[in-house]
Short mmCIF file of C-alpha atoms and ligand atoms in Angstrom, two decimals:
data_model
loop_
_atom_site.label_atom_id
_atom_site.label_comp_id
_atom_site.label_asym_id
_atom_site.label_seq_id
_atom_site.Cartn_x
_atom_site.Cartn_y
_atom_site.Cartn_z
CA MET A 1 47.69 -56.06 73.77
CA ARG A 2 46.57 -52.52 74.04
CA ALA A 3 48.52 -49.89 72.20
CA PRO A 4 49.70 -46.93 74.24
CA GLY A 5 47.44 -44.51 72.26
CA GLY A 6 44.41 -46.83 72.67
CA GLY A 7 43.14 -49.51 70.29
CA GLU A 8 43.86 -53.18 70.17
CA VAL A 9 47.01 -54.38 68.49
CA VAL A 10 48.42 -57.78 67.93
CA GLY A 11 52.06 -58.48 68.29
CA VAL A 12 53.91 -60.66 65.88
CA VAL A 13 57.28 -61.97 66.85
CA ALA A 14 59.68 -63.28 64.33
CA LEU A 15 62.95 -64.83 65.28
CA ALA A 16 65.71 -63.15 63.41
CA GLY A 17 68.59 -65.26 64.55
CA GLU A 18 70.59 -66.09 67.62
CA GLY A 19 68.86 -64.45 70.58
CA GLN A 20 67.36 -61.77 68.34
CA ALA A 21 63.76 -61.11 67.53
CA VAL A 22 61.76 -58.58 65.47
CA VAL A 23 58.43 -57.52 66.95
CA ALA A 24 55.76 -56.03 64.65
CA LEU A 25 52.65 -54.47 66.08
CA VAL A 26 49.56 -54.43 63.81
CA SER A 27 46.45 -52.50 64.63
CA LEU A 28 43.45 -54.80 64.47
CA GLU A 29 41.18 -52.01 63.17
CA LYS A 30 43.58 -51.35 60.29
CA LEU A 31 43.98 -55.02 59.66
CA LEU A 32 40.22 -55.38 59.27
CA ALA A 33 39.90 -52.24 57.22
CA GLN A 34 42.61 -53.36 54.80
CA GLN A 35 42.04 -57.08 54.65
CA ALA A 36 38.26 -57.60 54.97
CA PRO A 37 36.68 -56.83 51.52
CA TRP A 38 33.93 -54.21 51.65
CA TRP A 39 31.34 -56.41 50.00
CA VAL A 40 31.82 -58.94 52.81
CA ALA A 41 31.29 -56.21 55.37
CA GLU A 42 28.20 -55.18 53.45
CA LYS A 43 26.66 -58.62 54.01
CA HIS A 44 28.09 -59.59 57.46
CA ALA A 45 29.39 -57.77 60.43
CA VAL A 46 33.08 -58.73 60.43
CA ALA A 47 34.89 -58.61 63.77
CA ILE A 48 38.03 -59.86 65.45
CA VAL A 49 37.03 -61.28 68.83
CA ASP A 50 38.80 -62.87 71.76
CA VAL A 51 37.96 -66.09 73.47
CA ASP A 52 35.05 -64.49 75.29
CA ASP A 53 33.61 -63.21 72.06
CA ALA A 54 34.43 -59.68 73.11
CA PRO A 55 35.07 -57.70 69.90
CA LEU A 56 38.57 -56.26 69.58
CA ALA A 57 37.92 -54.63 66.16
CA THR A 58 34.84 -54.54 63.89
CA ARG A 59 33.97 -53.66 60.34
CA ALA A 60 30.21 -53.53 59.95
CA ARG A 61 27.56 -51.23 58.60
CA ALA A 62 25.19 -52.05 61.48
CA ALA A 63 25.01 -53.99 64.71
CA ALA A 64 24.82 -57.77 64.25
CA ASP A 65 21.70 -59.72 65.06
CA PRO A 66 22.34 -61.17 68.59
CA ALA A 67 19.75 -63.86 67.97
CA ILE A 68 21.86 -65.55 65.34
CA ALA A 69 25.14 -67.19 66.41
CA PRO A 70 28.13 -65.79 64.55
CA TYR A 71 30.49 -67.92 62.56
CA LYS A 72 33.93 -67.95 64.15
CA MET A 73 37.27 -68.94 62.77
CA ALA A 74 40.55 -68.96 64.70
CA ILE A 75 43.38 -66.81 63.48
CA GLY A 76 46.40 -69.04 63.44
CA ASP A 77 46.54 -71.44 66.34
CA ALA A 78 43.21 -71.58 68.27
CA THR A 79 45.13 -71.40 71.51
CA GLN A 80 46.24 -67.88 70.69
CA GLY A 81 42.65 -66.71 71.47
CA LEU A 82 42.05 -64.55 68.39
CA PHE A 83 39.08 -65.23 66.11
CA VAL A 84 37.49 -63.70 63.07
CA SER A 85 33.76 -63.59 63.52
CA LEU A 86 31.17 -63.16 60.78
CA ALA A 87 27.77 -62.25 62.22
CA ALA A 88 24.55 -61.82 60.35
CA TYR A 89 22.84 -58.46 60.32
CA PRO A 90 19.31 -58.41 61.62
CA ARG A 91 16.90 -59.25 58.74
CA PRO A 92 14.99 -56.25 57.55
CA THR A 93 11.55 -56.04 59.13
CA ASN A 94 8.45 -56.11 56.92
CA LEU A 95 8.11 -52.37 57.23
CA VAL A 96 11.64 -51.66 56.11
CA ARG A 97 11.37 -54.21 53.31
CA ASN A 98 8.08 -52.77 52.14
CA ALA A 99 9.54 -49.29 52.30
CA LEU A 100 12.48 -50.49 50.25
CA LEU A 101 10.27 -52.24 47.75
CA GLY A 102 8.07 -49.14 47.64
CA ALA A 103 11.12 -46.97 47.02
CA ILE A 104 12.28 -49.29 44.25
CA GLY A 105 8.79 -49.27 42.76
CA ALA A 106 8.61 -45.50 42.97
CA LEU A 107 12.04 -45.23 41.44
CA ALA A 108 11.06 -47.57 38.62
CA LEU A 109 7.91 -45.53 38.08
CA VAL A 110 9.84 -42.26 38.06
CA THR A 111 12.31 -43.79 35.61
CA ALA A 112 9.48 -45.03 33.39
CA VAL A 113 7.79 -41.63 33.47
CA ALA A 114 11.12 -39.94 32.76
CA LEU A 115 11.73 -42.30 29.84
CA TRP A 116 8.25 -41.72 28.49
CA THR A 117 8.61 -37.93 28.85
CA ARG A 118 11.94 -38.08 27.12
CA ALA A 119 10.51 -40.18 24.30
CA ARG A 120 7.66 -37.74 23.94
CA HIS A 121 10.06 -34.81 24.02
CA LEU A 122 12.19 -36.45 21.35
CA ARG A 123 9.14 -37.12 19.19
CA ARG A 124 8.00 -33.53 19.55
CA ARG A 125 11.45 -32.29 18.78
CA ARG A 126 11.58 -34.45 15.65
CA GLU A 127 8.16 -33.14 14.62
CA ALA A 128 9.24 -29.56 15.27
CA GLU A 129 12.41 -30.13 13.27
CA LEU A 130 10.38 -31.61 10.44
CA ARG A 131 8.01 -28.66 10.53
CA LEU A 132 10.96 -26.30 10.56
CA ARG A 133 12.55 -28.07 7.59
CA GLU A 134 9.24 -27.97 5.71
CA GLU A 135 8.80 -24.30 6.56
CA TYR A 136 12.34 -23.59 5.46
CA ALA A 137 11.82 -25.48 2.19
CA PHE A 138 8.55 -23.63 1.63
CA ARG A 139 10.20 -20.31 2.31
CA THR A 140 13.10 -21.08 0.04
CA ALA A 141 10.73 -22.16 -2.73
CA MET A 142 8.71 -19.00 -2.21
CA GLU A 143 11.80 -16.84 -2.16
CA ASN A 144 13.06 -18.48 -5.35
CA SER A 145 9.75 -18.06 -7.14
CA LEU A 146 9.42 -14.40 -6.13
CA THR A 147 9.68 -11.84 -8.88
CA VAL A 148 10.24 -9.20 -6.24
CA GLY A 149 13.91 -8.72 -5.44
CA MET A 150 14.76 -9.05 -1.74
CA ARG A 151 17.97 -7.82 -0.19
CA ALA A 152 18.94 -7.82 3.48
CA ARG A 153 21.58 -5.55 4.97
CA ASP A 154 23.16 -5.32 8.38
CA LEU A 155 22.99 -2.17 10.48
CA GLN A 156 26.17 -0.86 8.86
CA GLY A 157 24.68 -1.21 5.39
CA ALA A 158 26.62 -4.28 4.17
CA VAL A 159 24.57 -6.78 2.14
CA THR A 160 23.93 -9.98 4.10
CA SER A 161 21.60 -11.82 1.75
CA VAL A 162 19.88 -11.47 -1.64
CA ASN A 163 17.28 -13.64 -3.36
CA PRO A 164 17.53 -15.01 -6.94
CA ALA A 165 15.05 -12.40 -8.24
CA PHE A 166 17.30 -9.63 -6.99
CA CYS A 167 20.31 -11.23 -8.71
CA ARG A 168 18.32 -11.56 -11.95
CA MET A 169 17.23 -7.93 -11.62
CA VAL A 170 20.73 -6.46 -11.25
CA GLY A 171 22.83 -9.09 -13.03
CA TRP A 172 25.32 -9.79 -10.21
CA SER A 173 25.48 -13.16 -8.46
CA GLN A 174 24.69 -13.82 -4.81
CA GLU A 175 28.38 -14.46 -4.00
CA GLU A 176 29.39 -11.18 -5.60
CA LEU A 177 26.74 -9.16 -3.81
CA VAL A 178 26.87 -10.53 -0.27
CA GLY A 179 29.28 -8.47 1.81
CA THR A 180 29.34 -5.45 -0.55
CA ARG A 181 28.91 -2.01 0.91
CA PRO A 182 27.60 1.15 -0.69
CA PRO A 183 28.04 2.48 -3.29
CA MET A 184 26.56 -0.67 -4.81
CA PRO A 185 27.69 -1.79 -8.26
CA TYR A 186 24.17 -1.31 -9.64
CA TRP A 187 23.83 2.37 -8.63
CA ARG A 188 23.90 4.84 -11.51
CA GLU A 189 26.78 7.28 -11.34
CA GLU A 190 24.49 10.17 -12.20
CA ASP A 191 22.08 9.22 -9.40
CA ILE A 192 24.68 8.35 -6.80
CA GLU A 193 23.91 11.31 -4.51
CA ARG A 194 20.15 10.71 -4.55
CA THR A 195 20.55 6.97 -4.05
CA ARG A 196 22.99 7.51 -1.21
CA ALA A 197 20.63 9.97 0.45
CA PHE A 198 17.85 7.37 0.33
CA HIS A 199 20.24 4.71 1.61
CA ASP A 200 21.34 6.92 4.52
CA SER A 201 17.76 7.84 5.38
CA VAL A 202 16.96 4.11 5.64
CA LEU A 203 19.90 3.46 7.98
CA GLU A 204 18.76 6.37 10.12
CA GLY A 205 15.32 4.77 10.35
CA ARG A 206 13.60 7.36 8.17
CA ALA A 207 12.66 5.05 5.27
CA PRO A 208 9.69 6.51 3.39
CA LYS A 209 6.59 4.41 4.13
CA ASN A 210 5.35 4.40 0.55
CA GLY A 211 8.69 3.36 -0.83
CA MET A 212 10.86 5.26 -3.21
CA GLU A 213 11.24 4.99 -6.94
CA LEU A 214 14.84 4.71 -8.04
CA ARG A 215 16.57 3.89 -11.31
CA PHE A 216 19.38 1.32 -11.34
CA ARG A 217 21.85 0.03 -13.90
CA ARG A 218 22.22 -3.69 -14.57
CA ARG A 219 25.58 -5.33 -15.13
CA ASP A 220 24.94 -5.33 -18.89
CA GLY A 221 24.39 -1.54 -18.85
CA THR A 222 20.60 -1.60 -19.32
CA GLU A 223 18.55 0.31 -16.81
CA PHE A 224 15.41 -0.38 -14.86
CA ASP A 225 13.09 1.51 -12.52
CA ALA A 226 12.36 -0.05 -9.18
CA LEU A 227 10.06 0.81 -6.34
CA VAL A 228 12.08 0.16 -3.19
CA TYR A 229 10.50 -0.52 0.20
CA GLU A 230 12.68 -0.86 3.29
CA ALA A 231 11.66 -2.35 6.63
CA PRO A 232 13.61 -3.20 9.80
CA LEU A 233 14.88 -6.78 10.04
CA ILE A 234 14.04 -8.09 13.52
CA ASP A 235 15.53 -11.31 14.93
CA ALA A 236 13.86 -13.92 17.18
CA GLN A 237 14.81 -11.95 20.31
CA GLY A 238 13.10 -8.86 18.97
CA ARG A 239 16.36 -7.01 18.27
CA GLN A 240 16.91 -5.17 15.03
CA LYS A 241 19.64 -6.87 13.03
CA GLY A 242 19.48 -4.74 9.92
CA TRP A 243 17.15 -3.82 7.10
CA ILE A 244 15.26 -5.80 4.54
CA GLY A 245 14.47 -4.15 1.22
CA SER A 246 12.11 -5.28 -1.54
CA PHE A 247 12.63 -4.17 -5.12
CA VAL A 248 9.65 -4.15 -7.49
CA ASP A 249 10.56 -3.64 -11.13
CA VAL A 250 8.18 -0.92 -12.35
CA THR A 251 9.80 -0.33 -15.74
CA ALA A 252 6.93 -1.97 -17.65
CA ARG A 253 4.36 0.00 -15.64
CA LYS A 254 6.15 3.26 -16.27
CA GLN A 255 6.33 2.52 -19.99
CA ALA A 256 2.61 1.71 -20.01
CA GLU A 257 1.89 4.96 -18.16
CA ALA A 258 3.93 6.96 -20.66
CA LEU A 259 2.08 5.24 -23.51
CA ALA A 260 -1.29 5.94 -21.89
CA ARG A 261 -0.29 9.58 -21.40
CA GLU A 262 0.70 9.84 -25.04
CA GLN A 263 -2.54 8.21 -26.11
CA SER A 264 -4.63 10.48 -23.95
CA GLU A 265 -2.83 13.50 -25.39
CA THR A 266 -3.53 12.25 -28.91
CA LEU A 267 -7.12 11.65 -27.92
CA GLU A 268 -7.38 15.12 -26.48
CA ARG A 269 -5.95 16.58 -29.69
CA THR A 270 -8.44 14.57 -31.73
CA ALA A 271 -11.30 15.65 -29.49
CA ARG A 272 -10.15 19.23 -29.89
CA LEU A 273 -10.10 18.85 -33.66
CA VAL A 274 -13.63 17.45 -33.53
CA THR A 275 -14.67 20.40 -31.36
CA ILE A 276 -12.98 22.76 -33.81
CA GLY A 277 -15.00 21.12 -36.56
CA GLU A 278 -18.13 21.65 -34.48
CA MET A 279 -17.11 25.23 -33.81
CA ALA A 280 -16.50 25.85 -37.50
CA SER A 281 -20.02 24.64 -38.24
CA LEU A 282 -21.37 26.86 -35.49
CA VAL A 283 -19.44 29.82 -36.83
CA ALA A 284 -20.91 29.26 -40.25
CA HIS A 285 -24.33 29.00 -38.61
CA GLU A 286 -23.82 32.06 -36.39
CA LEU A 287 -22.08 34.27 -38.93
CA ASN A 288 -24.94 33.77 -41.31
CA GLN A 289 -27.15 35.96 -39.20
CA PRO A 290 -24.93 39.09 -38.80
CA LEU A 291 -23.75 38.81 -42.42
CA ALA A 292 -27.35 38.61 -43.62
CA ALA A 293 -28.15 41.66 -41.47
CA ILE A 294 -25.18 43.60 -42.87
CA SER A 295 -26.09 42.74 -46.44
CA GLY A 296 -29.74 43.69 -45.72
CA TYR A 297 -28.82 47.09 -44.23
CA THR A 298 -26.34 47.91 -47.03
CA ALA A 299 -28.87 46.91 -49.69
CA GLY A 300 -31.44 49.18 -47.99
CA MET A 301 -28.97 52.06 -47.85
CA LEU A 302 -28.06 51.58 -51.54
CA ASN A 303 -31.76 51.73 -52.37
CA LEU A 304 -32.11 54.99 -50.39
CA VAL A 305 -29.04 56.47 -52.13
CA ASP A 306 -30.34 55.35 -55.52
CA ALA A 307 -33.72 56.93 -54.81
CA GLY A 308 -31.97 60.11 -53.60
CA ALA A 309 -33.74 59.75 -50.24
CA ALA A 310 -30.64 59.12 -48.18
CA ASP A 311 -31.16 61.49 -45.28
CA GLU A 312 -28.50 61.50 -42.62
CA ALA A 313 -30.59 60.11 -39.74
CA ALA A 314 -31.79 57.07 -41.74
CA MET A 315 -28.28 56.42 -43.04
CA ARG A 316 -26.77 56.75 -39.54
CA GLY A 317 -29.28 54.28 -38.04
CA ALA A 318 -28.68 51.69 -40.80
CA LEU A 319 -24.91 52.18 -40.64
CA SER A 320 -24.73 51.78 -36.86
CA LYS A 321 -26.88 48.62 -37.01
CA SER A 322 -24.69 47.08 -39.71
CA ALA A 323 -21.59 48.12 -37.74
CA GLU A 324 -23.01 46.35 -34.66
CA ALA A 325 -23.71 43.23 -36.74
CA ALA A 326 -20.14 43.34 -38.10
CA ARG A 327 -18.75 43.67 -34.54
CA ARG A 328 -20.83 40.67 -33.47
CA ALA A 329 -19.44 38.65 -36.37
CA GLY A 330 -15.94 39.79 -35.38
CA ARG A 331 -16.47 38.70 -31.76
CA ILE A 332 -17.64 35.26 -32.85
CA ILE A 333 -14.58 34.80 -35.07
CA GLN A 334 -12.30 36.06 -32.30
CA ARG A 335 -13.58 33.48 -29.84
CA VAL A 336 -13.16 30.69 -32.35
CA GLN A 337 -9.60 31.81 -32.96
CA ASP A 338 -8.93 31.85 -29.22
CA PHE A 339 -10.40 28.39 -28.87
CA VAL A 340 -8.34 26.98 -31.74
CA ARG A 341 -5.20 28.47 -30.21
CA ARG A 342 -5.89 26.20 -27.25
CA SER A 343 -6.53 29.16 -25.03
CA GLU A 344 -8.67 28.19 -22.07
CA PRO A 345 -12.14 29.72 -22.10
CA ARG A 346 -12.16 32.93 -20.08
CA ARG A 347 -13.20 32.61 -16.48
CA GLU A 348 -14.47 36.03 -15.60
CA PRO A 349 -17.41 37.14 -13.52
CA PHE A 350 -20.25 38.45 -15.68
CA ASP A 351 -23.88 39.36 -15.17
CA LEU A 352 -25.87 36.39 -16.46
CA ALA A 353 -29.23 38.17 -16.06
CA ALA A 354 -28.04 41.10 -18.19
CA LEU A 355 -26.68 38.68 -20.78
CA ALA A 356 -30.04 36.84 -20.84
CA ARG A 357 -31.86 40.14 -21.43
CA GLU A 358 -29.49 41.02 -24.32
CA CYS A 359 -29.93 37.60 -25.90
CA VAL A 360 -33.72 37.79 -25.66
CA GLU A 361 -33.66 41.22 -27.23
CA PHE A 362 -31.43 39.96 -30.04
CA PHE A 363 -33.64 36.89 -30.52
CA GLN A 364 -36.81 38.95 -30.71
CA ARG A 365 -35.52 41.01 -33.58
CA ASP A 366 -36.28 37.96 -35.75
CA ALA A 367 -39.16 36.60 -33.69
CA ALA A 368 -41.20 39.51 -32.53
CA ASP A 369 -44.39 37.46 -32.17
CA VAL A 370 -42.96 35.18 -29.51
CA VAL A 371 -43.96 36.17 -25.99
CA VAL A 372 -40.85 35.81 -23.88
CA THR A 373 -41.30 36.06 -20.12
CA LEU A 374 -38.23 36.70 -18.00
CA ASP A 375 -38.01 35.51 -14.41
CA LEU A 376 -34.50 36.55 -13.37
CA ALA A 377 -33.45 36.49 -9.71
CA ALA A 378 -32.53 40.03 -8.74
CA ASP A 379 -30.00 38.93 -6.12
CA ALA A 380 -28.09 36.62 -8.45
CA PRO A 381 -24.31 36.90 -7.97
CA PRO A 382 -22.17 37.25 -11.08
CA ALA A 383 -21.60 34.03 -13.02
CA LEU A 384 -18.10 32.75 -13.63
CA GLY A 385 -17.20 31.86 -17.20
CA ASP A 386 -16.82 32.98 -20.77
CA ARG A 387 -19.56 35.48 -21.59
CA VAL A 388 -19.32 35.08 -25.38
CA LEU A 389 -19.53 31.29 -25.24
CA ILE A 390 -22.50 31.37 -22.86
CA GLU A 391 -24.14 33.90 -25.17
CA GLN A 392 -23.93 31.30 -27.97
CA VAL A 393 -25.60 28.75 -25.70
CA ILE A 394 -28.50 31.04 -24.71
CA ILE A 395 -29.13 32.20 -28.28
CA ASN A 396 -29.10 28.62 -29.49
CA LEU A 397 -31.62 27.55 -26.84
CA LEU A 398 -33.86 30.53 -27.63
CA ARG A 399 -33.72 29.77 -31.38
CA ASN A 400 -34.54 26.08 -30.85
CA ALA A 401 -37.43 27.07 -28.56
CA GLY A 402 -38.63 29.63 -31.11
CA GLU A 403 -38.53 27.07 -33.91
CA ALA A 404 -40.34 24.51 -31.74
CA THR A 405 -43.22 26.93 -31.03
CA GLY A 406 -43.59 27.82 -34.74
CA ALA A 407 -46.91 26.00 -35.13
CA GLN A 408 -48.53 27.34 -31.95
CA ALA A 409 -51.29 29.92 -32.05
CA GLU A 410 -49.62 31.70 -29.16
CA ARG A 411 -45.84 31.19 -29.05
CA ARG A 412 -44.47 31.43 -25.50
CA ILE A 413 -40.99 31.07 -24.05
CA ALA A 414 -40.15 31.37 -20.37
CA VAL A 415 -36.57 32.24 -19.37
CA SER A 416 -35.64 31.81 -15.73
CA LEU A 417 -32.56 32.41 -13.61
CA THR A 418 -32.47 31.25 -9.98
CA VAL A 419 -29.77 30.97 -7.36
CA GLU A 420 -29.13 27.46 -6.01
CA GLY A 421 -26.46 27.47 -3.34
CA GLU A 422 -23.32 28.72 -5.04
CA ASP A 423 -24.66 27.94 -8.50
CA LEU A 424 -26.82 29.84 -10.94
CA ALA A 425 -29.53 27.75 -12.57
CA PHE A 426 -30.67 28.91 -15.98
CA SER A 427 -33.54 27.47 -18.05
CA VAL A 428 -35.44 28.08 -21.26
CA ALA A 429 -38.93 26.52 -21.48
CA ASP A 430 -41.30 26.69 -24.42
CA ASN A 431 -44.88 25.70 -25.23
CA GLY A 432 -43.93 23.72 -28.35
CA PRO A 433 -44.65 20.01 -28.92
CA GLY A 434 -41.75 18.89 -26.72
CA LEU A 435 -38.98 16.54 -27.68
CA SER A 436 -39.98 13.96 -30.26
CA PRO A 437 -39.32 10.39 -29.06
CA GLU A 438 -36.78 9.66 -31.82
CA ILE A 439 -34.56 12.57 -30.79
CA GLU A 440 -34.90 12.45 -27.01
CA ALA A 441 -32.08 9.95 -26.44
CA ARG A 442 -29.82 11.51 -29.08
CA LEU A 443 -30.29 15.19 -28.27
CA PHE A 444 -26.57 15.81 -27.86
CA THR A 445 -25.36 13.52 -30.63
CA PRO A 446 -23.79 15.47 -33.48
CA PHE A 447 -25.94 15.66 -36.62
CA ALA A 448 -29.06 14.40 -34.85
CA THR A 449 -31.85 16.62 -36.08
CA THR A 450 -35.53 16.46 -36.93
CA LYS A 451 -35.42 19.63 -39.01
CA ARG A 452 -35.21 19.58 -42.79
CA THR A 453 -32.56 22.25 -42.90
CA GLY A 454 -31.10 21.52 -39.44
CA MET A 455 -27.51 20.44 -38.89
CA GLY A 456 -28.03 18.80 -35.51
CA LEU A 457 -24.95 20.53 -34.08
CA GLY A 458 -26.37 23.35 -31.97
CA LEU A 459 -27.06 21.36 -28.80
CA THR A 460 -23.84 19.33 -29.16
CA ILE A 461 -21.82 22.53 -29.21
CA CYS A 462 -23.81 23.99 -26.30
CA ARG A 463 -23.07 20.92 -24.23
CA SER A 464 -19.35 21.09 -25.08
CA ILE A 465 -19.28 24.74 -24.04
CA LEU A 466 -20.91 23.91 -20.69
CA GLU A 467 -18.56 21.01 -20.11
CA VAL A 468 -15.65 23.38 -20.56
CA HIS A 469 -17.31 25.40 -17.78
CA ARG A 470 -17.66 22.21 -15.70
CA GLY A 471 -21.42 22.49 -16.10
CA ARG A 472 -24.03 20.27 -17.73
CA LEU A 473 -26.79 20.95 -20.18
CA THR A 474 -30.01 18.96 -19.87
CA GLY A 475 -33.07 18.84 -22.10
CA ALA A 476 -36.39 17.25 -21.17
CA ASN A 477 -40.11 17.45 -21.67
CA ALA A 478 -41.85 19.74 -19.22
CA ALA A 479 -44.72 18.40 -17.10
CA GLY A 480 -47.15 20.95 -18.55
CA GLY A 481 -46.09 20.31 -22.18
CA GLY A 482 -43.27 21.75 -24.24
CA ALA A 483 -39.56 21.28 -23.71
CA VAL A 484 -37.27 22.74 -21.11
CA PHE A 485 -33.50 23.11 -21.48
CA ALA A 486 -31.47 23.99 -18.44
CA PHE A 487 -27.88 24.43 -17.31
CA ARG A 488 -25.98 25.47 -14.23
CA LEU A 489 -23.02 27.79 -13.92
CA ARG A 490 -20.72 28.47 -11.00
CA GLY A 491 -21.43 31.78 -9.25
CA ALA A 492 -18.36 34.03 -8.83
CA GLY A 493 -19.11 34.21 -5.08
CA PRO A 494 -18.01 37.00 -2.79
CA GLU A 495 -14.69 38.61 -3.63
CA PRO A 496 -11.91 36.95 -1.66
CA ALA A 497 -10.60 39.23 1.08
CA GLN A 498 -7.69 41.27 -0.18
CA GLY A 499 -4.92 42.11 2.18
CA ARG A 500 -1.86 40.66 3.68
CA ALA A 501 -1.41 39.00 7.01
CA VAL A 502 0.60 41.18 9.35
CA ALA A 503 3.41 39.28 10.94
P1 LIG B 601 -30.76 21.56 -35.04
O1 LIG B 601 -31.50 22.72 -34.39
O2 LIG B 601 -29.86 21.96 -36.11
O3 LIG B 601 -31.67 20.42 -35.40
P2 LIG B 601 -29.89 21.04 -32.39
O4 LIG B 601 -28.76 20.24 -31.87
O5 LIG B 601 -30.00 22.44 -31.89
O6 LIG B 601 -29.81 20.98 -33.95
O7 LIG B 601 -31.22 20.32 -32.01
C1 LIG B 601 -31.33 18.92 -32.24
C2 LIG B 601 -32.75 18.48 -32.19
O8 LIG B 601 -33.29 18.62 -30.89
C3 LIG B 601 -33.66 19.30 -33.03
O9 LIG B 601 -33.67 18.86 -34.36
C4 LIG B 601 -34.99 19.09 -32.37
O10 LIG B 601 -35.61 17.89 -32.83
C5 LIG B 601 -34.69 18.88 -30.94
N1 LIG B 601 -34.96 20.09 -30.15
C6 LIG B 601 -34.08 21.02 -29.77
N2 LIG B 601 -34.69 21.95 -29.03
C7 LIG B 601 -36.00 21.64 -28.94
C8 LIG B 601 -37.16 22.23 -28.34
N3 LIG B 601 -37.09 23.36 -27.63
N4 LIG B 601 -38.34 21.58 -28.48
C9 LIG B 601 -38.42 20.43 -29.17
N5 LIG B 601 -37.35 19.83 -29.76
C10 LIG B 601 -36.16 20.41 -29.66
#
């Protein structure tokens, strides 16, 4: 039968009793859809056909192969003319089969490659994890063995992590420190402002590059000095998460520095005492001359008075000479006193050429037969230093030169002053025998002398005086024979411009 809305239906009549019947109409399509299992339809085209094999309803995924006869089975009584037919699908052609096989092969290959890639990925991941664990263990070991204290803080200044060295340094445990905010328990109350200022400057990103030295108090009350360096703490995404600070305990270094300072001061005092000793010897040496002169002049004057020949002019001359000698002795003593009182040598401009002339004149009073030639640069600027001390040096050099030329038929000394850049170069050369080999290397060693009555102090003192002037005394044999002693002094240079900048 055909249903009014289209589609084949089959009528079922059931007798319900006397003259009554119930008619049920079932759609063949629905019947097939509900009753034929899908896996059957997957393998065979299922259809309900009539006697002429005309399909009334079908459930199939494709058209059946017409070359193969379908299998038919009557529904109910065969005379009713309704059959279920199962027809074979056309067999897949070679091309389709090959394509299918190819697809399966490709799929298997893709799966194999995917599996292999995954295995490789897993292996790499395991290796990376192992490396990470090793790296972490290495870092932890390194962190634990560090003697430098490390402390990390977040951007608000709260402690996020500390290493064991830091805990040892301050005496608080990791659990106690993590999460604390300033003021920290190890800050000194008396330094709280300074420490806070440093702390704030770090949070504002103005941490001093060379670190900052701060003093902290341990839990047990003892104190230590630490050099603190702060650097930004950057995470894997390149964002700043906070600050990392390293604390280097510099207490021992500071103590060593203080000790070294103390030692150097002691050494300086000792050196000064040695110099004072040298100076005392020089004073004795130097004072001898003016005192001898004074006693000579007074003896002469006494003789004149005794003989009744003491005329005023002679007395005046002798008196003024002994007065000058006494003044010289006074000046020498004055300088020694100044030196002992730790006063720095004077640094005043003075005319070195004029001083050289005075010294030569003074020297020649006792050594008139020595020919002294002076070659003094006329344009020499004033020298900078202590005139009286330099006078001692020049007189000493002249005396040594004079003594060295003692055995010469013609005794000659050449004094020269030249300008070399900003310096004044001064030298005293003689025509004596030169430096004897045994003294050459020990010229400036105290008590090194070749003279019977010498003290071997003169040159040592001269060198000390020049060192105080940041100069250097040298002594050597001259190419043409004899010895030459030379030193350099700083020129006073042009006067610095006086005046004030006008705003
Ligand atoms: P002193 O004159 O008491 O010996 P110095 O320190 O002045 O002490 O001199 C040390 C030594 O240097 C002298 O003994 C001498 O041998 C040597 N010396 C110094 N000046 C000269 C010189 N112009 N020529 C040769 N030798 C010199």
